[in-house]
Amino acid sequence: LCSRVSQAQSADESGPRRVRRPGQTLVVGLTGSIGMGKSTVSNFLKDLVVPVNDADAVVHKLYAPGGAAVEPVKAVFGSEVITQEGGISRPALTKFVVGPQNAANLQKLEGVVFPLVDIARDDFIREAELNGEHLAILDIPLLFERGSEEHCDLVLVVSAPPEKQRERVLARPGMTEGKFIAILAKQVPDETKRAKADLVIDTGASLEETQAAVAAFVAECRHRVQQERRALAEQRHSGPSSSL
C-alpha cells in the first residue's frame, strides 16, 4: 500500500471480524470521525465502481415517504413527526430524541431504525456476493459505536490531524465550537478508531494523494480476491489426486 494508507498498530485491539471464505467478496467497513474526510473517500471508492452501502443514505430512504421506518416511528412518537408528504420530519423528531432527558426516546428510535438498517446492510452484502464483486464497502459513521466491525472483513478508518479536522468542521455552515465539541463527545475518539482499524487512510494531505491512496487500496483488495479465486479455480480444475 502507498504511504497514505497504514496498517493498524495493534491487531489485538481491532475487535471481531466476520468469518470469510477465500474468494468471497471482501467486505470493508469504512468509518471516521466528523471532519476526517470519510465522505470524500467514499466518493473516491464509488468513482472506482466499488459498491458502497451508505448507512446515512439508508436512513434517509427509511425516513422518506413510503419508507419502512415511517409507520413504526409514527407509532412511537405520533403524527407530529410526520411531514405533509408522509415522510419523517427530522426537525420534529429531534425534539423528542436529543438531549439527556430524551435518552429513553432515543433508545426507542434506535430500536426501530437500527434493525431496518441492518436488513439493508445484509441485503447489500448478499447482492454484492451474487454479483461476484471483489469488494464491497459498508460506509458506517457509528461502526465501532454499534459493534458493526463483526460484519466486516477489514475496517478502514479515515483520519487526519486534529487541526485539519477542526478547520474542516468549523468551516461548515452553522457549525460552532460548542457543537463541534458536543459531536466529538458522542463519537469514539479518533485514537481509539485508529487502534481498532485494520488500515488507516490519512486525508491530511492533498486530495490527489488521498485519491491515489484509495486507488492503491482498491487495487490491492481486488488483486487479493482475484488471486484467491484463481487458486480455487485451479484446485477445482485439477480435482482430487489419486494414489495407487
Coordinates of N, CA and C in Angstrom, one line a residue:
L1 N 0.8 -1.2 0.0 CA 0.0 0.0 0.0 C 0.9 1.2 0.0
C2 N 0.3 2.3 -0.5 CA 1.1 3.6 -0.6 C 1.2 4.2 0.8
S3 N 2.0 5.2 0.9 CA 2.3 5.8 2.2 C 1.1 6.4 2.9
R4 N 0.1 6.8 2.2 CA -1.1 7.4 2.9 C -2.0 6.4 3.6
V5 N -1.7 5.1 3.3 CA -2.5 4.1 4.0 C -1.6 3.3 4.9
S6 N -1.9 3.1 6.1 CA -1.0 2.4 7.1 C -1.8 1.3 7.8
Q7 N -1.0 0.3 8.2 CA -1.6 -0.8 9.0 C -1.9 -0.3 10.4
A8 N -2.9 -0.9 11.0 CA -3.3 -0.6 12.4 C -2.1 -1.0 13.3
Q9 N -2.0 -0.3 14.4 CA -0.8 -0.5 15.2 C -0.9 -1.8 16.1
S10 N -2.2 -2.2 16.4 CA -2.3 -3.3 17.3 C -3.4 -4.2 16.9
A11 N -3.1 -5.4 16.4 CA -4.1 -6.4 15.9 C -5.0 -6.8 17.1
D12 N -4.4 -6.8 18.3 CA -5.2 -7.3 19.4 C -6.4 -6.4 19.8
E13 N -6.3 -5.1 19.4 CA -7.3 -4.1 19.7 C -8.4 -4.0 18.6
S14 N -8.2 -4.7 17.5 CA -9.1 -4.5 16.4 C -10.5 -5.0 16.6
G15 N -10.7 -6.0 17.4 CA -12.0 -6.5 17.6 C -12.4 -7.6 16.7
P16 N -13.6 -8.1 16.8 CA -14.1 -9.2 16.0 C -14.3 -8.8 14.5
R17 N -14.1 -9.8 13.6 CA -14.4 -9.7 12.2 C -15.2 -10.9 11.8
R18 N -15.9 -10.8 10.7 CA -16.7 -11.9 10.2 C -15.8 -13.0 9.7
V19 N -16.3 -14.2 9.6 CA -15.5 -15.3 9.1 C -15.7 -15.3 7.6
R20 N -14.7 -15.2 6.8 CA -14.7 -15.1 5.4 C -14.0 -16.3 4.7
R21 N -14.7 -16.8 3.7 CA -14.1 -17.9 2.9 C -13.2 -17.3 1.8
P22 N -12.1 -18.0 1.4 CA -11.2 -17.5 0.3 C -12.1 -17.3 -0.9
G23 N -11.9 -16.2 -1.6 CA -12.6 -15.9 -2.9 C -13.9 -15.2 -2.7
Q24 N -14.4 -15.1 -1.4 CA -15.6 -14.4 -1.1 C -15.4 -12.9 -1.2
T25 N -16.5 -12.2 -1.6 CA -16.4 -10.7 -1.6 C -15.8 -10.2 -0.3
L26 N -14.9 -9.3 -0.4 CA -14.2 -8.7 0.7 C -15.1 -7.5 1.2
V27 N -15.6 -7.7 2.4 CA -16.5 -6.6 3.0 C -15.7 -5.7 3.8
V28 N -15.6 -4.4 3.4 CA -14.7 -3.4 4.1 C -15.6 -2.4 4.8
G29 N -15.4 -2.3 6.1 CA -16.1 -1.2 6.9 C -15.4 0.1 6.7
L30 N -16.0 1.1 6.4 CA -15.4 2.4 6.3 C -16.0 3.4 7.3
T31 N -15.2 4.0 8.1 CA -15.7 4.9 9.2 C -14.6 5.9 9.5
G32 N -15.0 6.9 10.3 CA -14.1 8.0 10.6 C -14.9 9.1 11.4
S33 N -14.3 9.8 12.2 CA -14.9 10.9 13.0 C -15.3 12.0 12.1
I34 N -16.1 12.9 12.6 CA -16.6 14.1 11.8 C -15.3 14.9 11.4
G35 N -15.4 15.3 10.1 CA -14.4 16.2 9.5 C -13.1 15.5 9.1
M36 N -13.1 14.1 9.1 CA -11.9 13.4 8.8 C -11.8 13.1 7.3
G37 N -12.9 13.3 6.5 CA -12.8 13.0 5.1 C -13.4 11.7 4.7
K38 N -14.3 11.1 5.5 CA -14.9 9.8 5.1 C -15.7 9.9 3.9
S39 N -16.5 11.0 3.8 CA -17.4 11.2 2.6 C -16.5 11.3 1.3
T40 N -15.4 12.0 1.4 CA -14.5 12.1 0.3 C -14.0 10.8 -0.2
V41 N -13.5 10.0 0.8 CA -13.0 8.7 0.5 C -14.1 7.8 -0.1
S42 N -15.3 7.9 0.5 CA -16.4 7.1 0.0 C -16.7 7.4 -1.5
N43 N -16.7 8.7 -1.8 CA -16.9 9.1 -3.2 C -15.8 8.6 -4.2
F44 N -14.6 8.6 -3.7 CA -13.5 8.1 -4.5 C -13.7 6.6 -4.8
L45 N -14.2 5.9 -3.8 CA -14.5 4.5 -3.9 C -15.6 4.2 -5.0
K46 N -16.6 5.1 -4.9 CA -17.7 5.0 -5.9 C -17.2 5.3 -7.3
D47 N -16.2 6.2 -7.4 CA -15.6 6.6 -8.7 C -14.9 5.4 -9.3
L48 N -14.4 4.5 -8.4 CA -13.7 3.3 -8.9 C -14.7 2.1 -9.1
V49 N -15.9 2.4 -9.1 CA -17.0 1.4 -9.3 C -17.0 0.3 -8.2
V50 N -16.8 0.7 -7.0 CA -16.9 -0.2 -5.9 C -18.2 0.1 -5.3
P51 N -19.0 -1.0 -5.1 CA -20.4 -0.8 -4.4 C -20.2 -0.3 -3.0
V52 N -21.0 0.7 -2.6 CA -20.9 1.3 -1.3 C -22.3 1.4 -0.7
N53 N -22.5 0.8 0.5 CA -23.7 0.9 1.2 C -23.5 2.0 2.3
D54 N -24.2 3.2 2.1 CA -24.0 4.3 2.9 C -25.2 4.3 4.0
A55 N -24.8 4.1 5.2 CA -25.8 3.9 6.3 C -26.6 5.2 6.4
D56 N -26.0 6.4 6.3 CA -26.8 7.6 6.4 C -27.8 7.7 5.2
A57 N -27.4 7.3 4.0 CA -28.4 7.3 2.9 C -29.5 6.3 3.1
V58 N -29.2 5.2 3.7 CA -30.2 4.2 4.0 C -31.2 4.7 5.0
V59 N -30.8 5.4 6.0 CA -31.7 6.1 7.0 C -32.6 7.1 6.3
H60 N -32.0 7.9 5.4 CA -32.7 8.9 4.7 C -33.8 8.2 3.9
K61 N -33.5 7.1 3.3 CA -34.6 6.4 2.5 C -35.6 5.8 3.4
L62 N -35.2 5.3 4.6 CA -36.2 4.8 5.5 C -37.2 5.9 6.0
Y63 N -36.7 7.1 6.1 CA -37.5 8.2 6.6 C -38.3 8.9 5.5
A64 N -38.0 8.6 4.3 CA -38.7 9.2 3.2 C -40.2 8.7 3.1
P65 N -41.1 9.4 2.4 CA -42.5 9.0 2.3 C -42.5 7.5 1.7
G66 N -43.2 6.7 2.4 CA -43.3 5.3 2.0 C -42.1 4.4 2.5
G67 N -41.2 5.1 3.2 CA -40.1 4.3 3.8 C -40.5 3.4 4.9
A68 N -39.7 2.3 5.1 CA -40.1 1.3 6.1 C -40.1 1.8 7.5
A69 N -39.4 2.9 7.8 CA -39.4 3.4 9.2 C -40.5 4.3 9.5
V70 N -41.3 4.8 8.5 CA -42.3 5.9 8.8 C -43.4 5.4 9.7
E71 N -44.0 4.3 9.4 CA -45.1 3.9 10.3 C -44.7 3.5 11.7
P72 N -43.6 2.7 11.8 CA -43.1 2.4 13.2 C -42.7 3.6 14.0
V73 N -42.1 4.6 13.4 CA -41.7 5.8 14.1 C -42.9 6.6 14.5
K74 N -43.9 6.6 13.6 CA -45.2 7.3 13.9 C -45.9 6.7 15.0
A75 N -45.8 5.4 15.1 CA -46.5 4.6 16.2 C -45.9 5.0 17.5
V76 N -44.6 5.3 17.6 CA -43.9 5.6 18.8 C -44.0 7.1 19.2
F77 N -43.9 8.0 18.2 CA -43.8 9.4 18.5 C -45.1 10.2 18.1
G78 N -46.0 9.6 17.3 CA -47.2 10.3 16.9 C -47.1 11.0 15.6
S79 N -48.2 11.5 15.1 CA -48.3 12.2 13.8 C -47.5 13.5 13.8
E80 N -47.1 14.0 14.9 CA -46.3 15.3 14.9 C -45.0 15.2 14.2
V81 N -44.4 14.0 14.1 CA -43.1 13.8 13.4 C -43.3 13.5 12.0
I82 N -44.5 13.5 11.4 CA -44.7 13.2 10.0 C -45.0 14.4 9.2
T83 N -44.3 14.5 8.1 CA -44.5 15.7 7.2 C -45.8 15.6 6.4
Q84 N -46.1 16.7 5.7 CA -47.3 16.6 4.9 C -47.2 15.6 3.7
E85 N -45.9 15.4 3.3 CA -45.7 14.5 2.2 C -45.7 13.0 2.7
G86 N -45.7 12.8 4.0 CA -45.8 11.4 4.5 C -44.5 10.8 4.9
G87 N -43.5 11.6 5.0 CA -42.2 11.1 5.5 C -42.0 11.6 6.9
I88 N -40.8 11.3 7.5 CA -40.5 11.7 8.8 C -39.8 13.0 8.8
S89 N -40.2 13.9 9.7 CA -39.6 15.3 9.8 C -38.5 15.2 10.8
R90 N -37.3 15.3 10.3 CA -36.1 15.2 11.2 C -36.1 16.3 12.3
P91 N -36.4 17.6 11.9 CA -36.5 18.6 13.0 C -37.5 18.3 14.1
A92 N -38.7 17.8 13.7 CA -39.7 17.4 14.7 C -39.3 16.3 15.5
L93 N -38.6 15.3 14.9 CA -38.2 14.1 15.6 C -37.0 14.5 16.6
T94 N -36.2 15.4 16.2 CA -35.1 15.8 17.0 C -35.6 16.3 18.4
K95 N -36.7 17.0 18.4 CA -37.3 17.5 19.7 C -37.5 16.3 20.7
F96 N -37.8 15.2 20.2 CA -38.1 14.0 21.0 C -36.9 13.2 21.4
V97 N -35.8 13.3 20.7 CA -34.7 12.4 20.9 C -33.3 13.0 21.3
V98 N -33.2 14.3 21.2 CA -32.0 15.0 21.5 C -31.9 15.4 23.0
G99 N -30.8 15.2 23.6 CA -30.6 15.7 25.0 C -30.7 14.5 26.0
P100 N -30.0 14.7 27.1 CA -30.0 13.6 28.2 C -31.4 13.3 28.6
Q101 N -32.3 14.2 28.6 CA -33.7 14.0 29.1 C -34.5 13.1 28.2
N102 N -34.0 12.9 26.9 CA -34.7 12.1 25.9 C -33.9 10.8 25.6
A103 N -33.0 10.4 26.5 CA -32.2 9.2 26.3 C -33.1 8.0 26.0
A104 N -34.2 7.9 26.8 CA -35.1 6.7 26.6 C -35.8 6.7 25.2
N105 N -36.2 7.9 24.8 CA -36.8 8.1 23.5 C -35.8 7.7 22.4
L106 N -34.5 8.1 22.5 CA -33.5 7.8 21.6 C -33.3 6.3 21.4
Q107 N -33.4 5.6 22.5 CA -33.3 4.1 22.5 C -34.5 3.5 21.8
K108 N -35.6 4.1 22.0 CA -36.8 3.6 21.2 C -36.7 3.8 19.7
L109 N -36.1 5.0 19.4 CA -35.9 5.2 17.9 C -34.9 4.3 17.4
E110 N -33.8 4.1 18.1 CA -32.8 3.2 17.6 C -33.3 1.7 17.5
G111 N -34.2 1.4 18.4 CA -34.8 0.1 18.4 C -35.7 -0.2 17.1
V112 N -36.2 0.9 16.6 CA -36.9 0.8 15.3 C -36.0 0.9 14.1
V113 N -35.1 1.8 14.1 CA -34.3 2.1 12.9 C -33.2 1.2 12.7
F114 N -32.4 0.8 13.7 CA -31.2 0.0 13.6 C -31.5 -1.3 12.9
P115 N -32.6 -2.1 13.3 CA -32.8 -3.3 12.7 C -33.1 -3.2 11.2
L116 N -33.7 -2.1 10.8 CA -34.0 -1.9 9.4 C -32.7 -1.6 8.6
V117 N -31.9 -0.8 9.2 CA -30.6 -0.5 8.6 C -29.8 -1.8 8.5
D118 N -29.8 -2.7 9.5 CA -29.1 -4.0 9.4 C -29.6 -4.9 8.3
I119 N -30.9 -4.8 8.1 CA -31.5 -5.6 7.0 C -31.0 -5.1 5.6
A120 N -30.9 -3.8 5.5 CA -30.4 -3.2 4.2 C -28.9 -3.6 4.0
R121 N -28.2 -3.6 5.1 CA -26.8 -4.0 5.1 C -26.6 -5.4 4.6
D122 N -27.4 -6.3 5.2 CA -27.3 -7.7 4.9 C -27.7 -8.0 3.4
D123 N -28.7 -7.3 3.0 CA -29.2 -7.4 1.6 C -28.1 -6.9 0.6
F124 N -27.4 -5.8 1.0 CA -26.3 -5.3 0.2 C -25.2 -6.2 0.0
I125 N -24.8 -6.8 1.2 CA -23.7 -7.8 1.1 C -24.1 -9.0 0.3
R126 N -25.3 -9.5 0.4 CA -25.7 -10.7 -0.3 C -25.7 -10.3 -1.8
E127 N -26.2 -9.2 -2.2 CA -26.2 -8.8 -3.6 C -24.8 -8.6 -4.2
A128 N -23.9 -8.1 -3.4 CA -22.5 -7.9 -3.8 C -21.9 -9.3 -4.1
E129 N -22.2 -10.3 -3.2 CA -21.6 -11.6 -3.4 C -22.2 -12.3 -4.6
L130 N -23.6 -12.1 -4.8 CA -24.2 -12.7 -6.0 C -23.7 -12.1 -7.3
N131 N -23.3 -10.8 -7.3 CA -22.7 -10.2 -8.4 C -21.3 -10.4 -8.6
G132 N -20.7 -11.2 -7.7 CA -19.3 -11.5 -7.8 C -18.3 -10.4 -7.6
E133 N -18.7 -9.4 -6.9 CA -17.9 -8.2 -6.6 C -16.6 -8.6 -5.8
H134 N -15.5 -8.0 -6.1 CA -14.3 -8.3 -5.4 C -14.3 -7.7 -4.0
L135 N -14.9 -6.5 -3.9 CA -15.0 -5.9 -2.6 C -16.3 -5.0 -2.5
A136 N -16.8 -4.8 -1.3 CA -18.0 -4.0 -1.1 C -17.8 -3.2 0.2
I137 N -18.2 -2.0 0.2 CA -18.0 -1.1 1.3 C -19.2 -0.8 2.1
L138 N -19.0 -0.9 3.4 CA -20.1 -0.5 4.4 C -19.6 0.8 5.0
D139 N -20.2 1.9 4.5 CA -19.9 3.2 5.0 C -20.8 3.5 6.2
I140 N -20.2 3.4 7.4 CA -21.0 3.4 8.7 C -20.3 4.4 9.6
P141 N -20.9 5.6 9.8 CA -20.3 6.6 10.8 C -20.1 6.0 12.2
L142 N -21.1 5.3 12.6 CA -21.1 4.7 14.0 C -20.7 3.2 14.0
L143 N -19.7 2.9 13.2 CA -19.3 1.5 13.0 C -18.9 0.9 14.4
F144 N -17.9 1.5 15.0 CA -17.4 1.0 16.3 C -18.5 1.2 17.4
E145 N -19.2 2.3 17.4 CA -20.2 2.5 18.4 C -21.3 1.5 18.4
R146 N -21.6 0.9 17.3 CA -22.6 -0.1 17.2 C -22.0 -1.6 17.1
G147 N -20.7 -1.7 17.1 CA -20.1 -3.0 17.1 C -20.3 -3.7 15.7
S148 N -20.4 -2.8 14.6 CA -20.6 -3.4 13.3 C -19.4 -4.0 12.6
E149 N -18.2 -3.8 13.3 CA -17.0 -4.4 12.8 C -17.1 -5.9 12.6
E150 N -18.0 -6.5 13.4 CA -18.1 -8.0 13.3 C -18.8 -8.4 12.0
H151 N -19.3 -7.5 11.2 CA -19.9 -7.8 9.9 C -18.9 -7.5 8.8
C152 N -17.7 -7.1 9.1 CA -16.7 -6.7 8.1 C -15.5 -7.7 8.1
D153 N -14.8 -7.8 7.0 CA -13.5 -8.5 6.9 C -12.4 -7.6 7.2
L154 N -12.5 -6.3 6.8 CA -11.5 -5.3 7.1 C -12.2 -4.0 7.6
V155 N -11.6 -3.3 8.4 CA -12.1 -1.9 8.8 C -11.1 -0.9 8.4
L156 N -11.5 0.1 7.5 CA -10.7 1.2 7.1 C -11.1 2.4 7.8
V157 N -10.3 3.0 8.6 CA -10.6 4.2 9.3 C -9.9 5.4 8.6
V158 N -10.8 6.4 8.3 CA -10.3 7.7 7.7 C -9.9 8.7 8.8
S159 N -8.7 9.2 8.7 CA -8.2 10.1 9.8 C -7.5 11.3 9.2
A160 N -7.2 12.3 10.1 CA -6.5 13.4 9.7 C -6.0 14.1 11.0
P161 N -5.0 15.0 10.9 CA -4.5 15.7 12.1 C -5.6 16.5 12.7
P162 N -5.6 16.6 14.0 CA -6.7 17.3 14.7 C -7.0 18.7 14.2
E163 N -5.9 19.4 13.9 CA -6.1 20.8 13.4 C -6.8 20.9 12.1
K164 N -6.5 19.9 11.2 CA -7.1 19.8 9.9 C -8.6 19.5 10.1
Q165 N -8.9 18.5 11.0 CA -10.3 18.1 11.3 C -11.1 19.4 11.8
R166 N -10.5 20.1 12.8 CA -11.2 21.3 13.3 C -11.4 22.3 12.3
E167 N -10.5 22.5 11.4 CA -10.6 23.5 10.3 C -11.7 23.2 9.4
R168 N -11.8 21.9 9.0 CA -12.9 21.4 8.1 C -14.3 21.6 8.7
V169 N -14.4 21.1 10.0 CA -15.7 21.1 10.6 C -16.2 22.6 10.9
L170 N -15.3 23.4 11.4 CA -15.8 24.8 11.7 C -16.1 25.6 10.4
A171 N -15.6 25.1 9.3 CA -16.0 25.8 8.0 C -17.4 25.5 7.5
R172 N -18.0 24.5 8.1 CA -19.4 24.1 7.7 C -20.4 25.2 8.2
P173 N -21.4 25.4 7.3 CA -22.4 26.4 7.7 C -23.1 26.0 9.0
G174 N -23.3 27.0 9.9 CA -24.0 26.8 11.1 C -23.2 26.1 12.2
M175 N -22.0 25.7 11.9 CA -21.2 24.9 12.9 C -20.5 25.9 13.9
T176 N -20.5 25.5 15.1 CA -19.8 26.3 16.2 C -18.9 25.5 16.9
E177 N -18.0 26.1 17.7 CA -17.1 25.3 18.5 C -17.8 24.4 19.5
G178 N -18.9 25.0 20.1 CA -19.7 24.2 21.0 C -20.3 23.0 20.4
K179 N -20.9 23.1 19.2 CA -21.5 22.0 18.5 C -20.4 20.9 18.2
F180 N -19.3 21.4 17.7 CA -18.2 20.5 17.4 C -17.7 19.7 18.6
I181 N -17.6 20.3 19.7 CA -17.2 19.6 20.9 C -18.2 18.6 21.3
A182 N -19.5 19.0 21.2 CA -20.6 18.1 21.6 C -20.6 16.9 20.7
I183 N -20.4 17.1 19.4 CA -20.4 15.9 18.5 C -19.2 15.0 18.8
L184 N -18.1 15.5 19.0 CA -16.9 14.7 19.3 C -17.1 13.9 20.6
A185 N -17.8 14.5 21.5 CA -18.1 13.8 22.8 C -18.9 12.5 22.6
K186 N -19.7 12.5 21.5 CA -20.6 11.3 21.3 C -19.9 10.2 20.4
Q187 N -18.8 10.6 19.9 CA -18.1 9.6 19.0 C -16.9 9.0 19.6
V188 N -16.6 7.7 19.2 CA -15.4 7.0 19.7 C -14.2 7.9 19.2
P189 N -13.3 8.2 20.1 CA -12.1 9.1 19.8 C -11.4 8.5 18.6
D190 N -10.8 9.4 17.8 CA -10.0 9.1 16.6 C -8.9 8.1 17.0
E191 N -8.2 8.3 18.1 CA -7.1 7.5 18.5 C -7.6 6.0 18.7
T192 N -8.8 5.9 19.3 CA -9.3 4.6 19.5 C -9.7 3.9 18.2
K193 N -10.3 4.7 17.3 CA -10.7 4.2 16.0 C -9.4 3.7 15.3
R194 N -8.4 4.4 15.3 CA -7.2 4.0 14.6 C -6.6 2.7 15.2
A195 N -6.7 2.6 16.5 CA -6.2 1.4 17.1 C -7.0 0.1 16.8
K196 N -8.3 0.4 16.6 CA -9.2 -0.7 16.2 C -9.3 -1.1 14.7
A197 N -8.7 -0.2 13.9 CA -8.7 -0.4 12.5 C -7.8 -1.5 12.0
D198 N -8.1 -2.0 10.8 CA -7.1 -2.9 10.1 C -6.2 -2.0 9.3
L199 N -6.7 -0.9 8.7 CA -6.0 0.0 7.9 C -6.5 1.4 8.2
V200 N -5.6 2.4 8.2 CA -5.9 3.8 8.4 C -5.5 4.6 7.1
I201 N -6.4 5.4 6.6 CA -6.1 6.2 5.5 C -6.0 7.7 6.0
D202 N -4.9 8.3 5.7 CA -4.6 9.7 6.2 C -5.1 10.7 5.1
T203 N -6.1 11.5 5.4 CA -6.5 12.5 4.4 C -6.0 13.9 4.7
G204 N -4.9 14.0 5.5 CA -4.4 15.3 5.9 C -3.6 15.9 4.8
A205 N -3.3 15.2 3.7 CA -2.5 15.8 2.6 C -3.5 16.3 1.5
S206 N -3.0 16.3 0.3 CA -3.8 16.8 -0.8 C -4.9 15.8 -1.2
L207 N -5.9 16.3 -2.0 CA -7.0 15.4 -2.5 C -6.4 14.3 -3.4
E208 N -5.4 14.8 -4.2 CA -4.7 13.9 -5.2 C -4.1 12.7 -4.5
E209 N -3.4 13.0 -3.3 CA -2.7 11.9 -2.6 C -3.7 11.0 -1.9
T210 N -4.8 11.6 -1.4 CA -5.9 10.7 -0.9 C -6.5 9.8 -1.9
Q211 N -6.7 10.4 -3.1 CA -7.3 9.6 -4.2 C -6.4 8.5 -4.6
A212 N -5.1 8.8 -4.6 CA -4.1 7.8 -5.0 C -4.1 6.6 -4.0
A213 N -4.2 7.0 -2.7 CA -4.2 6.0 -1.6 C -5.4 5.1 -1.7
V214 N -6.6 5.7 -2.0 CA -7.8 4.9 -2.2 C -7.7 4.0 -3.3
A215 N -7.1 4.4 -4.4 CA -6.9 3.6 -5.6 C -6.0 2.4 -5.3
A216 N -4.9 2.7 -4.6 CA -4.0 1.7 -4.2 C -4.6 0.6 -3.3
F217 N -5.5 1.1 -2.4 CA -6.2 0.1 -1.5 C -7.1 -0.8 -2.3
V218 N -7.9 -0.2 -3.2 CA -8.8 -0.9 -4.0 C -8.1 -1.9 -4.9
A219 N -7.0 -1.5 -5.5 CA -6.3 -2.4 -6.4 C -5.7 -3.6 -5.6
E220 N -5.2 -3.3 -4.4 CA -4.7 -4.4 -3.6 C -5.8 -5.4 -3.2
C221 N -7.0 -4.9 -2.8 CA -8.1 -5.8 -2.4 C -8.5 -6.6 -3.6
R222 N -8.7 -6.0 -4.7 CA -9.1 -6.7 -5.9 C -8.1 -7.8 -6.3
H223 N -6.8 -7.4 -6.2 CA -5.8 -8.4 -6.5 C -5.8 -9.6 -5.6
R224 N -6.0 -9.3 -4.3 CA -6.1 -10.4 -3.3 C -7.2 -11.4 -3.6
V225 N -8.4 -10.8 -3.9 CA -9.6 -11.7 -4.1 C -9.4 -12.4 -5.4
Q226 N -8.9 -11.8 -6.4 CA -8.6 -12.4 -7.7 C -7.7 -13.6 -7.6
Q227 N -6.6 -13.4 -6.8 CA -5.7 -14.5 -6.6 C -6.4 -15.7 -5.9
E228 N -7.2 -15.4 -4.9 CA -7.9 -16.4 -4.2 C -8.8 -17.2 -5.1
R229 N -9.5 -16.5 -6.0 CA -10.5 -17.1 -6.9 C -9.7 -17.9 -7.9
R230 N -8.6 -17.4 -8.4 CA -7.8 -18.2 -9.3 C -7.3 -19.5 -8.7
A231 N -6.8 -19.4 -7.5 CA -6.4 -20.6 -6.8 C -7.5 -21.6 -6.6
L232 N -8.7 -21.2 -6.3 CA -9.8 -22.1 -6.1 C -10.2 -22.7 -7.5
A233 N -10.1 -21.9 -8.5 CA -10.4 -22.5 -9.9 C -9.4 -23.5 -10.3
E234 N -8.2 -23.3 -10.0 CA -7.1 -24.3 -10.3 C -7.3 -25.6 -9.5
Q235 N -7.7 -25.4 -8.2 CA -8.0 -26.6 -7.4 C -9.2 -27.4 -8.0
R236 N -10.2 -26.8 -8.4 CA -11.4 -27.5 -9.0 C -11.0 -28.1 -10.3
H237 N -10.1 -27.4 -11.1 CA -9.7 -28.0 -12.4 C -8.9 -29.2 -12.2
S238 N -8.0 -29.2 -11.2 CA -7.1 -30.3 -11.0 C -7.8 -31.5 -10.4
G239 N -8.8 -31.3 -9.6 CA -9.5 -32.3 -8.9 C -8.7 -33.1 -7.9
P240 N -9.3 -34.0 -7.2 CA -8.6 -34.8 -6.2 C -7.5 -35.7 -6.8
S241 N -6.4 -35.7 -6.1 CA -5.3 -36.6 -6.6 C -5.6 -38.0 -6.3
S242 N -5.2 -38.9 -7.2 CA -5.4 -40.3 -6.9 C -4.1 -41.0 -6.5
S243 N -4.2 -42.0 -5.7 CA -3.0 -42.7 -5.3 C -3.2 -44.2 -5.5
L244 N -2.2 -44.9 -5.8 CA -2.3 -46.4 -6.0 C -1.8 -47.1 -4.8

